[in-house]
Amino acid sequence: MSSTPFLSIIIPVYNVQAFLPCCIDSVLAQEWTDYELILVDDGSTDNSAAICDTYAGKHDFIHCHHQPNGGHTSARQRGLTQAKGQYVTFVDSDDWIDRSMYQLMCSAAQKTGADMVCCNYTAVTPEKEISCCSPFQSGLYDKARLEEQIYPNMIYYGDFFTYGIAPSLCNKLFRRSLAEKHLFQVPLSLKIGEDGLVSYICLLESSSVYFLDETLYYYRSISSSLTHYMDSKRLSENRMLFDSFRQIMDFSLYPYMEKQLDYYFVYQCVLTFAPVFRDMTASFRSARQIFLEECRYPPVRKAFHAVKFRSINGLHNKGYVFCIRHGLYGLFRFFLKH
């Protein structure tokens, strides 16, 4: 292994003692060996910090950093400030990776000089495994090919809701300078959707991107994970996410992104409104007022009036979209109950 590694692998860690050894062991089993592993313990209160220290004590290419709890983005940012690799990647601490993942991805980066390399991933639930594959052909895409084939369908691929490219940071390699430019723009308080703020902007600014056919990353989907946590704070997080996209993304440079973001915003609202209002304990009158305030929020209002109703799949999704578009809280409650 060289003194300056080709790849820096960053794993933010918070209270995952049950899954962390599996995650780290999958990195240690990699066929590609020119890497450093950066573990950032984000104020864990279980045995996770000790597990990180144990691994770091056994391998000089594993670097462990401890910080007070600041959230997932804060831990990723801390790791990136310590990274020395030409390329960086991220692994979530309850997931694991195929042993050939970085051999294939780093080899593609070395061979082509691509700013990013993307692979497919598998979502693993207690009941089943779901392979999530990009619809784009494998291979190298230069800027002209990105603008023609990738960017117009990058977020919304024409079916509600199918990503052209999944927003996750974890199935992607980034040139370190590219990740450094954009990861630090993400609000630290944002808990959901933050990956896309980095991934999509980096894709838009890449000179070339390489897509692999292989499925190499395994995402553990469990009911207690952060992405399944829903309360009324999610509504304000939606606002923060939508505002961040509109502030960071220059539509004069990327006009094809505005329509895609409208569909993405609608998807995020449908995804969050139903569980949030289903569990809301406020009175009908108070909940209705909250609902109307969210419906009238400019990016939400614009998105729900811009999307084509016939493009929404599923009776309940259509009902939710109709109700949010027209501010019909009573009918929205009806759909929640049936």
PDB file of C-alpha atoms in Angstrom, residues 30-309:
ATOM      1  CA  GLN A  30     -11.569  -6.213  -0.268  1.00  0.00           C
ATOM      2  CA  GLU A  31      -9.489  -7.434  -3.189  1.00  0.00           C
ATOM      3  CA  TRP A  32      -8.369  -3.827  -3.692  1.00  0.00           C
ATOM      4  CA  THR A  33      -5.812  -2.974  -0.989  1.00  0.00           C
ATOM      5  CA  ASP A  34      -4.633   0.572  -1.807  1.00  0.00           C
ATOM      6  CA  TYR A  35      -6.968   2.326   0.604  1.00  0.00           C
ATOM      7  CA  GLU A  36      -7.272   3.913   4.014  1.00  0.00           C
ATOM      8  CA  LEU A  37     -10.310   3.366   6.208  1.00  0.00           C
ATOM      9  CA  ILE A  38     -11.547   6.332   8.237  1.00  0.00           C
ATOM     10  CA  LEU A  39     -13.965   5.532  11.073  1.00  0.00           C
ATOM     11  CA  VAL A  40     -15.748   8.517  12.592  1.00  0.00           C
ATOM     12  CA  ASP A  41     -17.467   7.698  15.870  1.00  0.00           C
ATOM     13  CA  ASP A  42     -20.229  10.278  16.170  1.00  0.00           C
ATOM     14  CA  GLY A  43     -20.648  10.196  19.949  1.00  0.00           C
ATOM     15  CA  SER A  44     -21.878   6.606  20.199  1.00  0.00           C
ATOM     16  CA  THR A  45     -23.316   5.570  23.573  1.00  0.00           C
ATOM     17  CA  ASP A  46     -23.071   1.813  22.972  1.00  0.00           C
ATOM     18  CA  ASN A  47     -19.973  -0.294  22.290  1.00  0.00           C
ATOM     19  CA  SER A  48     -19.416   1.124  18.773  1.00  0.00           C
ATOM     20  CA  ALA A  49     -16.587   3.459  19.804  1.00  0.00           C
ATOM     21  CA  ALA A  50     -14.675   0.582  21.419  1.00  0.00           C
ATOM     22  CA  ILE A  51     -15.159  -1.556  18.310  1.00  0.00           C
ATOM     23  CA  CYS A  52     -13.683   1.245  16.171  1.00  0.00           C
ATOM     24  CA  ASP A  53     -10.693   1.566  18.491  1.00  0.00           C
ATOM     25  CA  THR A  54     -10.102  -2.182  18.446  1.00  0.00           C
ATOM     26  CA  TYR A  55      -9.956  -2.326  14.640  1.00  0.00           C
ATOM     27  CA  ALA A  56      -7.772   0.804  14.451  1.00  0.00           C
ATOM     28  CA  GLY A  57      -5.391  -0.737  16.960  1.00  0.00           C
ATOM     29  CA  LYS A  58      -4.872  -3.783  14.746  1.00  0.00           C
ATOM     30  CA  HIS A  59      -4.376  -2.050  11.366  1.00  0.00           C
ATOM     31  CA  ASP A  60      -2.276   1.029  10.666  1.00  0.00           C
ATOM     32  CA  PHE A  61      -4.391   1.937   7.619  1.00  0.00           C
ATOM     33  CA  ILE A  62      -7.505   2.298   9.814  1.00  0.00           C
ATOM     34  CA  HIS A  63      -7.847   5.732  11.398  1.00  0.00           C
ATOM     35  CA  CYS A  64     -10.417   6.302  14.116  1.00  0.00           C
ATOM     36  CA  HIS A  65     -11.783   9.711  15.100  1.00  0.00           C
ATOM     37  CA  HIS A  66     -14.209  10.461  17.915  1.00  0.00           C
ATOM     38  CA  GLN A  67     -16.482  13.479  18.083  1.00  0.00           C
ATOM     39  CA  PRO A  68     -19.556  14.616  20.043  1.00  0.00           C
ATOM     40  CA  ASN A  69     -22.783  13.613  18.322  1.00  0.00           C
ATOM     41  CA  GLY A  70     -23.319  15.910  15.383  1.00  0.00           C
ATOM     42  CA  GLY A  71     -25.231  13.738  12.939  1.00  0.00           C
ATOM     43  CA  HIS A  72     -24.477  11.708   9.843  1.00  0.00           C
ATOM     44  CA  THR A  73     -23.392  14.633   7.650  1.00  0.00           C
ATOM     45  CA  SER A  74     -21.142  16.035  10.364  1.00  0.00           C
ATOM     46  CA  ALA A  75     -19.390  12.660  10.680  1.00  0.00           C
ATOM     47  CA  ARG A  76     -18.958  12.379   6.914  1.00  0.00           C
ATOM     48  CA  GLN A  77     -17.534  15.886   6.774  1.00  0.00           C
ATOM     49  CA  ARG A  78     -15.099  15.107   9.596  1.00  0.00           C
ATOM     50  CA  GLY A  79     -13.951  12.009   7.730  1.00  0.00           C
ATOM     51  CA  LEU A  80     -13.487  13.943   4.508  1.00  0.00           C
ATOM     52  CA  THR A  81     -11.271  16.516   6.241  1.00  0.00           C
ATOM     53  CA  GLN A  82      -8.956  13.632   7.193  1.00  0.00           C
ATOM     54  CA  ALA A  83      -8.989  11.854   3.816  1.00  0.00           C
ATOM     55  CA  LYS A  84      -5.794  11.654   1.752  1.00  0.00           C
ATOM     56  CA  GLY A  85      -6.936   9.488  -1.164  1.00  0.00           C
ATOM     57  CA  GLN A  86      -7.293  10.601  -4.761  1.00  0.00           C
ATOM     58  CA  TYR A  87     -10.841   9.258  -4.563  1.00  0.00           C
ATOM     59  CA  VAL A  88     -13.250   8.964  -1.645  1.00  0.00           C
ATOM     60  CA  THR A  89     -16.259   6.819  -0.945  1.00  0.00           C
ATOM     61  CA  PHE A  90     -18.681   6.264   1.922  1.00  0.00           C
ATOM     62  CA  VAL A  91     -20.121   3.202   3.602  1.00  0.00           C
ATOM     63  CA  ASP A  92     -22.977   3.341   6.098  1.00  0.00           C
ATOM     64  CA  SER A  93     -22.067   1.436   9.241  1.00  0.00           C
ATOM     65  CA  ASP A  94     -25.003  -0.991   9.161  1.00  0.00           C
ATOM     66  CA  ASP A  95     -24.362  -1.991   5.526  1.00  0.00           C
ATOM     67  CA  TRP A  96     -21.724  -4.177   3.857  1.00  0.00           C
ATOM     68  CA  ILE A  97     -19.987  -4.479   0.498  1.00  0.00           C
ATOM     69  CA  ASP A  98     -18.970  -7.154  -1.991  1.00  0.00           C
ATOM     70  CA  ARG A  99     -15.295  -8.115  -1.765  1.00  0.00           C
ATOM     71  CA  SER A 100     -14.718  -7.069  -5.401  1.00  0.00           C
ATOM     72  CA  MET A 101     -16.423  -3.677  -5.081  1.00  0.00           C
ATOM     73  CA  TYR A 102     -13.396  -1.414  -4.890  1.00  0.00           C
ATOM     74  CA  GLN A 103     -11.268  -3.567  -7.181  1.00  0.00           C
ATOM     75  CA  LEU A 104     -13.809  -2.966  -9.946  1.00  0.00           C
ATOM     76  CA  MET A 105     -14.558   0.664  -9.109  1.00  0.00           C
ATOM     77  CA  CYS A 106     -10.977   1.825  -8.520  1.00  0.00           C
ATOM     78  CA  SER A 107      -9.736  -0.019 -11.602  1.00  0.00           C
ATOM     79  CA  ALA A 108     -12.354   1.800 -13.677  1.00  0.00           C
ATOM     80  CA  ALA A 109     -11.281   5.123 -12.163  1.00  0.00           C
ATOM     81  CA  GLN A 110      -7.610   4.384 -12.811  1.00  0.00           C
ATOM     82  CA  LYS A 111      -8.190   3.258 -16.378  1.00  0.00           C
ATOM     83  CA  THR A 112     -10.506   6.079 -17.467  1.00  0.00           C
ATOM     84  CA  GLY A 113      -9.763   8.992 -15.122  1.00  0.00           C
ATOM     85  CA  ALA A 114     -13.501   9.406 -14.514  1.00  0.00           C
ATOM     86  CA  ASP A 115     -14.518  11.913 -11.845  1.00  0.00           C
ATOM     87  CA  MET A 116     -17.067   9.435 -10.509  1.00  0.00           C
ATOM     88  CA  VAL A 117     -17.724   5.695 -10.676  1.00  0.00           C
ATOM     89  CA  CYS A 118     -21.155   4.220  -9.863  1.00  0.00           C
ATOM     90  CA  CYS A 119     -22.289   0.650  -9.249  1.00  0.00           C
ATOM     91  CA  ASN A 120     -25.634  -1.003  -8.497  1.00  0.00           C
ATOM     92  CA  TYR A 121     -26.804  -1.986  -5.033  1.00  0.00           C
ATOM     93  CA  THR A 122     -29.095  -4.409  -3.239  1.00  0.00           C
ATOM     94  CA  ALA A 123     -31.623  -3.380  -0.587  1.00  0.00           C
ATOM     95  CA  VAL A 124     -31.787  -6.088   2.076  1.00  0.00           C
ATOM     96  CA  THR A 125     -34.861  -6.367   4.297  1.00  0.00           C
ATOM     97  CA  PRO A 126     -35.588  -9.099   6.859  1.00  0.00           C
ATOM     98  CA  GLU A 127     -37.916 -10.682   4.283  1.00  0.00           C
ATOM     99  CA  LYS A 128     -36.140 -10.287   0.944  1.00  0.00           C
ATOM    100  CA  GLU A 129     -33.389  -8.758  -1.160  1.00  0.00           C
ATOM    101  CA  ILE A 130     -34.222  -6.219  -3.863  1.00  0.00           C
ATOM    102  CA  SER A 131     -31.687  -5.514  -6.587  1.00  0.00           C
ATOM    103  CA  CYS A 132     -31.632  -1.829  -7.536  1.00  0.00           C
ATOM    104  CA  CYS A 133     -30.049  -1.328 -10.937  1.00  0.00           C
ATOM    105  CA  SER A 134     -29.448   1.789 -12.984  1.00  0.00           C
ATOM    106  CA  PRO A 135     -31.344   1.877 -16.294  1.00  0.00           C
ATOM    107  CA  PHE A 136     -28.304   3.320 -18.060  1.00  0.00           C
ATOM    108  CA  GLN A 137     -25.856   1.184 -20.016  1.00  0.00           C
ATOM    109  CA  SER A 138     -22.523   0.463 -18.385  1.00  0.00           C
ATOM    110  CA  GLY A 139     -19.378   2.187 -19.559  1.00  0.00           C
ATOM    111  CA  LEU A 140     -17.759   5.605 -19.648  1.00  0.00           C
ATOM    112  CA  TYR A 141     -19.847   8.707 -20.245  1.00  0.00           C
ATOM    113  CA  ASP A 142     -17.984  11.855 -21.281  1.00  0.00           C
ATOM    114  CA  LYS A 143     -19.583  15.281 -20.834  1.00  0.00           C
ATOM    115  CA  ALA A 144     -21.427  15.248 -24.148  1.00  0.00           C
ATOM    116  CA  ARG A 145     -22.872  11.815 -23.449  1.00  0.00           C
ATOM    117  CA  LEU A 146     -23.799  12.806 -19.870  1.00  0.00           C
ATOM    118  CA  GLU A 147     -25.678  15.851 -21.126  1.00  0.00           C
ATOM    119  CA  GLU A 148     -27.485  13.859 -23.794  1.00  0.00           C
ATOM    120  CA  GLN A 149     -28.347  10.641 -21.960  1.00  0.00           C
ATOM    121  CA  ILE A 150     -27.900  10.988 -18.198  1.00  0.00           C
ATOM    122  CA  TYR A 151     -28.787  14.472 -16.987  1.00  0.00           C
ATOM    123  CA  PRO A 152     -32.294  14.727 -18.505  1.00  0.00           C
ATOM    124  CA  ASN A 153     -33.335  11.545 -16.625  1.00  0.00           C
ATOM    125  CA  MET A 154     -30.964  11.535 -13.673  1.00  0.00           C
ATOM    126  CA  ILE A 155     -33.407  12.037 -10.799  1.00  0.00           C
ATOM    127  CA  TYR A 156     -36.771  11.171 -12.356  1.00  0.00           C
ATOM    128  CA  TYR A 157     -36.759   8.409 -14.952  1.00  0.00           C
ATOM    129  CA  GLY A 158     -40.379   8.786 -16.018  1.00  0.00           C
ATOM    130  CA  ASP A 159     -42.178   6.420 -13.633  1.00  0.00           C
ATOM    131  CA  PHE A 160     -43.437   7.571 -10.226  1.00  0.00           C
ATOM    132  CA  PHE A 161     -41.089   7.045  -8.596  1.00  0.00           C
ATOM    133  CA  THR A 162     -38.031   5.636 -10.356  1.00  0.00           C
ATOM    134  CA  TYR A 163     -34.626   7.247 -10.021  1.00  0.00           C
ATOM    135  CA  GLY A 164     -32.364   7.395 -13.035  1.00  0.00           C
ATOM    136  CA  ILE A 165     -29.471   7.361 -10.584  1.00  0.00           C
ATOM    137  CA  ALA A 166     -30.125   6.591  -6.926  1.00  0.00           C
ATOM    138  CA  PRO A 167     -29.053   9.490  -4.676  1.00  0.00           C
ATOM    139  CA  SER A 168     -26.971   7.374  -2.267  1.00  0.00           C
ATOM    140  CA  LEU A 169     -23.335   8.339  -1.753  1.00  0.00           C
ATOM    141  CA  CYS A 170     -22.417   4.787  -0.827  1.00  0.00           C
ATOM    142  CA  ASN A 171     -22.496   3.136  -4.257  1.00  0.00           C
ATOM    143  CA  LYS A 172     -20.266   5.825  -5.765  1.00  0.00           C
ATOM    144  CA  LEU A 173     -16.594   6.788  -5.952  1.00  0.00           C
ATOM    145  CA  PHE A 174     -15.858  10.522  -6.073  1.00  0.00           C
ATOM    146  CA  ARG A 175     -12.709  12.356  -7.016  1.00  0.00           C
ATOM    147  CA  ARG A 176     -11.812  13.826  -3.626  1.00  0.00           C
ATOM    148  CA  SER A 177     -11.702  17.431  -4.844  1.00  0.00           C
ATOM    149  CA  LEU A 178     -15.225  17.043  -6.205  1.00  0.00           C
ATOM    150  CA  ALA A 179     -16.619  15.649  -2.945  1.00  0.00           C
ATOM    151  CA  GLU A 180     -14.838  18.346  -0.923  1.00  0.00           C
ATOM    152  CA  LYS A 181     -16.455  21.046  -3.024  1.00  0.00           C
ATOM    153  CA  HIS A 182     -20.009  19.898  -2.314  1.00  0.00           C
ATOM    154  CA  LEU A 183     -20.272  17.805   0.860  1.00  0.00           C
ATOM    155  CA  PHE A 184     -19.692  20.860   3.035  1.00  0.00           C
ATOM    156  CA  GLN A 185     -22.677  22.666   1.492  1.00  0.00           C
ATOM    157  CA  VAL A 186     -25.120  20.220   3.115  1.00  0.00           C
ATOM    158  CA  PRO A 187     -26.936  21.636   6.194  1.00  0.00           C
ATOM    159  CA  LEU A 188     -25.848  19.646   9.253  1.00  0.00           C
ATOM    160  CA  SER A 189     -29.405  19.490  10.581  1.00  0.00           C
ATOM    161  CA  LEU A 190     -30.694  17.745   7.440  1.00  0.00           C
ATOM    162  CA  LYS A 191     -31.306  14.064   8.222  1.00  0.00           C
ATOM    163  CA  ILE A 192     -33.125  12.853   5.084  1.00  0.00           C
ATOM    164  CA  GLY A 193     -32.297  13.461   1.421  1.00  0.00           C
ATOM    165  CA  GLU A 194     -28.835  14.861   2.083  1.00  0.00           C
ATOM    166  CA  ASP A 195     -27.128  12.295  -0.167  1.00  0.00           C
ATOM    167  CA  GLY A 196     -28.830  13.641  -3.256  1.00  0.00           C
ATOM    168  CA  LEU A 197     -27.619  17.176  -2.570  1.00  0.00           C
ATOM    169  CA  VAL A 198     -24.075  15.887  -2.987  1.00  0.00           C
ATOM    170  CA  SER A 199     -24.482  13.092  -5.546  1.00  0.00           C
ATOM    171  CA  TYR A 200     -26.519  14.997  -8.106  1.00  0.00           C
ATOM    172  CA  ILE A 201     -24.443  18.186  -7.979  1.00  0.00           C
ATOM    173  CA  CYS A 202     -21.249  16.133  -8.306  1.00  0.00           C
ATOM    174  CA  LEU A 203     -22.701  14.272 -11.275  1.00  0.00           C
ATOM    175  CA  LEU A 204     -23.627  17.553 -12.960  1.00  0.00           C
ATOM    176  CA  GLU A 205     -20.106  18.912 -12.479  1.00  0.00           C
ATOM    177  CA  SER A 206     -18.268  15.738 -13.504  1.00  0.00           C
ATOM    178  CA  SER A 207     -16.343  15.732 -16.751  1.00  0.00           C
ATOM    179  CA  SER A 208     -16.898  11.986 -17.046  1.00  0.00           C
ATOM    180  CA  VAL A 209     -18.638   9.214 -15.099  1.00  0.00           C
ATOM    181  CA  TYR A 210     -18.187   5.443 -15.325  1.00  0.00           C
ATOM    182  CA  PHE A 211     -21.156   3.126 -14.708  1.00  0.00           C
ATOM    183  CA  LEU A 212     -20.646  -0.492 -13.699  1.00  0.00           C
ATOM    184  CA  ASP A 213     -23.176  -3.265 -14.329  1.00  0.00           C
ATOM    185  CA  GLU A 214     -22.304  -5.133 -11.149  1.00  0.00           C
ATOM    186  CA  THR A 215     -24.324  -5.022  -7.937  1.00  0.00           C
ATOM    187  CA  LEU A 216     -21.713  -4.512  -5.220  1.00  0.00           C
ATOM    188  CA  TYR A 217     -23.225  -2.622  -2.272  1.00  0.00           C
ATOM    189  CA  TYR A 218     -25.680  -4.079   0.253  1.00  0.00           C
ATOM    190  CA  TYR A 219     -27.990  -1.633   1.984  1.00  0.00           C
ATOM    191  CA  ARG A 220     -29.581  -2.951   5.161  1.00  0.00           C
ATOM    192  CA  SER A 221     -33.170  -1.696   5.333  1.00  0.00           C
ATOM    193  CA  ILE A 222     -34.545  -2.044   8.864  1.00  0.00           C
ATOM    194  CA  SER A 223     -37.596  -0.414  10.412  1.00  0.00           C
ATOM    195  CA  SER A 224     -35.575   1.318  13.121  1.00  0.00           C
ATOM    196  CA  SER A 225     -33.139   2.957  10.707  1.00  0.00           C
ATOM    197  CA  LEU A 226     -33.023   6.718  10.317  1.00  0.00           C
ATOM    198  CA  THR A 227     -34.739   6.721   6.929  1.00  0.00           C
ATOM    199  CA  HIS A 228     -37.839   5.148   8.477  1.00  0.00           C
ATOM    200  CA  TYR A 229     -38.099   7.628  11.346  1.00  0.00           C
ATOM    201  CA  MET A 230     -41.087   9.920  10.832  1.00  0.00           C
ATOM    202  CA  ASP A 231     -42.411  12.810  12.916  1.00  0.00           C
ATOM    203  CA  SER A 232     -43.548  16.374  12.295  1.00  0.00           C
ATOM    204  CA  LYS A 233     -39.899  17.518  12.036  1.00  0.00           C
ATOM    205  CA  ARG A 234     -39.824  15.783   8.677  1.00  0.00           C
ATOM    206  CA  LEU A 235     -42.044  18.532   7.276  1.00  0.00           C
ATOM    207  CA  SER A 236     -39.501  21.226   8.129  1.00  0.00           C
ATOM    208  CA  GLU A 237     -36.749  18.946   6.823  1.00  0.00           C
ATOM    209  CA  ASN A 238     -38.607  18.691   3.526  1.00  0.00           C
ATOM    210  CA  ARG A 239     -38.569  22.473   3.328  1.00  0.00           C
ATOM    211  CA  MET A 240     -34.857  22.593   4.120  1.00  0.00           C
ATOM    212  CA  LEU A 241     -34.124  19.931   1.497  1.00  0.00           C
ATOM    213  CA  PHE A 242     -36.175  21.656  -1.201  1.00  0.00           C
ATOM    214  CA  ASP A 243     -34.692  25.078  -0.421  1.00  0.00           C
ATOM    215  CA  SER A 244     -31.164  23.638  -0.430  1.00  0.00           C
ATOM    216  CA  PHE A 245     -31.648  22.082  -3.865  1.00  0.00           C
ATOM    217  CA  ARG A 246     -32.989  25.319  -5.285  1.00  0.00           C
ATOM    218  CA  GLN A 247     -30.149  27.353  -3.748  1.00  0.00           C
ATOM    219  CA  ILE A 248     -27.338  25.005  -4.806  1.00  0.00           C
ATOM    220  CA  MET A 249     -28.569  24.039  -8.268  1.00  0.00           C
ATOM    221  CA  ASP A 250     -28.358  26.706 -10.971  1.00  0.00           C
ATOM    222  CA  PHE A 251     -31.325  26.118 -13.286  1.00  0.00           C
ATOM    223  CA  SER A 252     -29.886  28.513 -15.857  1.00  0.00           C
ATOM    224  CA  LEU A 253     -27.001  26.049 -16.260  1.00  0.00           C
ATOM    225  CA  TYR A 254     -29.111  22.909 -15.789  1.00  0.00           C
ATOM    226  CA  PRO A 255     -32.618  23.735 -17.081  1.00  0.00           C
ATOM    227  CA  TYR A 256     -33.568  20.041 -17.377  1.00  0.00           C
ATOM    228  CA  MET A 257     -33.268  19.654 -13.606  1.00  0.00           C
ATOM    229  CA  GLU A 258     -36.240  21.820 -12.653  1.00  0.00           C
ATOM    230  CA  LYS A 259     -38.898  19.401 -13.915  1.00  0.00           C
ATOM    231  CA  GLN A 260     -37.089  16.443 -12.357  1.00  0.00           C
ATOM    232  CA  LEU A 261     -36.899  18.224  -9.011  1.00  0.00           C
ATOM    233  CA  ASP A 262     -40.636  18.983  -9.163  1.00  0.00           C
ATOM    234  CA  TYR A 263     -41.329  15.253  -9.394  1.00  0.00           C
ATOM    235  CA  TYR A 264     -38.770  14.542  -6.676  1.00  0.00           C
ATOM    236  CA  PHE A 265     -40.345  17.105  -4.340  1.00  0.00           C
ATOM    237  CA  VAL A 266     -43.788  15.579  -4.925  1.00  0.00           C
ATOM    238  CA  TYR A 267     -42.367  12.134  -4.200  1.00  0.00           C
ATOM    239  CA  GLN A 268     -40.740  13.331  -0.981  1.00  0.00           C
ATOM    240  CA  CYS A 269     -44.001  14.948   0.148  1.00  0.00           C
ATOM    241  CA  VAL A 270     -46.092  11.863  -0.628  1.00  0.00           C
ATOM    242  CA  LEU A 271     -43.485   9.764   1.183  1.00  0.00           C
ATOM    243  CA  THR A 272     -43.623  11.902   4.317  1.00  0.00           C
ATOM    244  CA  PHE A 273     -47.077  13.516   4.554  1.00  0.00           C
ATOM    245  CA  ALA A 274     -48.962  10.230   4.973  1.00  0.00           C
ATOM    246  CA  PRO A 275     -47.016   8.823   7.977  1.00  0.00           C
ATOM    247  CA  VAL A 276     -46.545  12.241   9.599  1.00  0.00           C
ATOM    248  CA  PHE A 277     -50.224  13.206   9.521  1.00  0.00           C
ATOM    249  CA  ARG A 278     -51.376   9.670  10.288  1.00  0.00           C
ATOM    250  CA  ASP A 279     -49.470   9.775  13.582  1.00  0.00           C
ATOM    251  CA  MET A 280     -50.052  13.449  14.371  1.00  0.00           C
ATOM    252  CA  THR A 281     -51.718  13.978  17.776  1.00  0.00           C
ATOM    253  CA  ALA A 282     -52.783  17.574  17.175  1.00  0.00           C
ATOM    254  CA  SER A 283     -56.471  18.452  16.878  1.00  0.00           C
ATOM    255  CA  PHE A 284     -58.113  18.233  13.465  1.00  0.00           C
ATOM    256  CA  ARG A 285     -58.142  22.029  13.234  1.00  0.00           C
ATOM    257  CA  SER A 286     -54.464  22.396  14.169  1.00  0.00           C
ATOM    258  CA  ALA A 287     -53.389  19.538  11.904  1.00  0.00           C
ATOM    259  CA  ARG A 288     -55.365  21.028   9.036  1.00  0.00           C
ATOM    260  CA  GLN A 289     -53.590  24.358   9.519  1.00  0.00           C
ATOM    261  CA  ILE A 290     -50.192  22.623   9.441  1.00  0.00           C
ATOM    262  CA  PHE A 291     -51.256  20.699   6.324  1.00  0.00           C
ATOM    263  CA  LEU A 292     -52.352  23.881   4.535  1.00  0.00           C
ATOM    264  CA  GLU A 293     -49.129  25.689   5.457  1.00  0.00           C
ATOM    265  CA  GLU A 294     -47.113  22.883   3.893  1.00  0.00           C
ATOM    266  CA  CYS A 295     -49.319  22.781   0.798  1.00  0.00           C
ATOM    267  CA  ARG A 296     -48.833  26.539   0.318  1.00  0.00           C
ATOM    268  CA  TYR A 297     -45.072  26.493   0.758  1.00  0.00           C
ATOM    269  CA  PRO A 298     -43.834  27.860  -2.616  1.00  0.00           C
ATOM    270  CA  PRO A 299     -41.608  24.935  -3.761  1.00  0.00           C
ATOM    271  CA  VAL A 300     -44.317  22.450  -2.700  1.00  0.00           C
ATOM    272  CA  ARG A 301     -47.114  24.402  -4.348  1.00  0.00           C
ATOM    273  CA  LYS A 302     -45.093  24.830  -7.551  1.00  0.00           C
ATOM    274  CA  ALA A 303     -44.167  21.140  -7.718  1.00  0.00           C
ATOM    275  CA  PHE A 304     -47.683  19.812  -7.134  1.00  0.00           C
ATOM    276  CA  HIS A 305     -49.103  22.084  -9.822  1.00  0.00           C
ATOM    277  CA  ALA A 306     -46.306  21.272 -12.279  1.00  0.00           C
ATOM    278  CA  VAL A 307     -46.422  17.478 -12.273  1.00  0.00           C
ATOM    279  CA  LYS A 308     -48.828  15.675 -14.577  1.00  0.00           C
ATOM    280  CA  PHE A 309     -51.532  13.937 -12.562  1.00  0.00           C
TER     281      PHE A 309
END
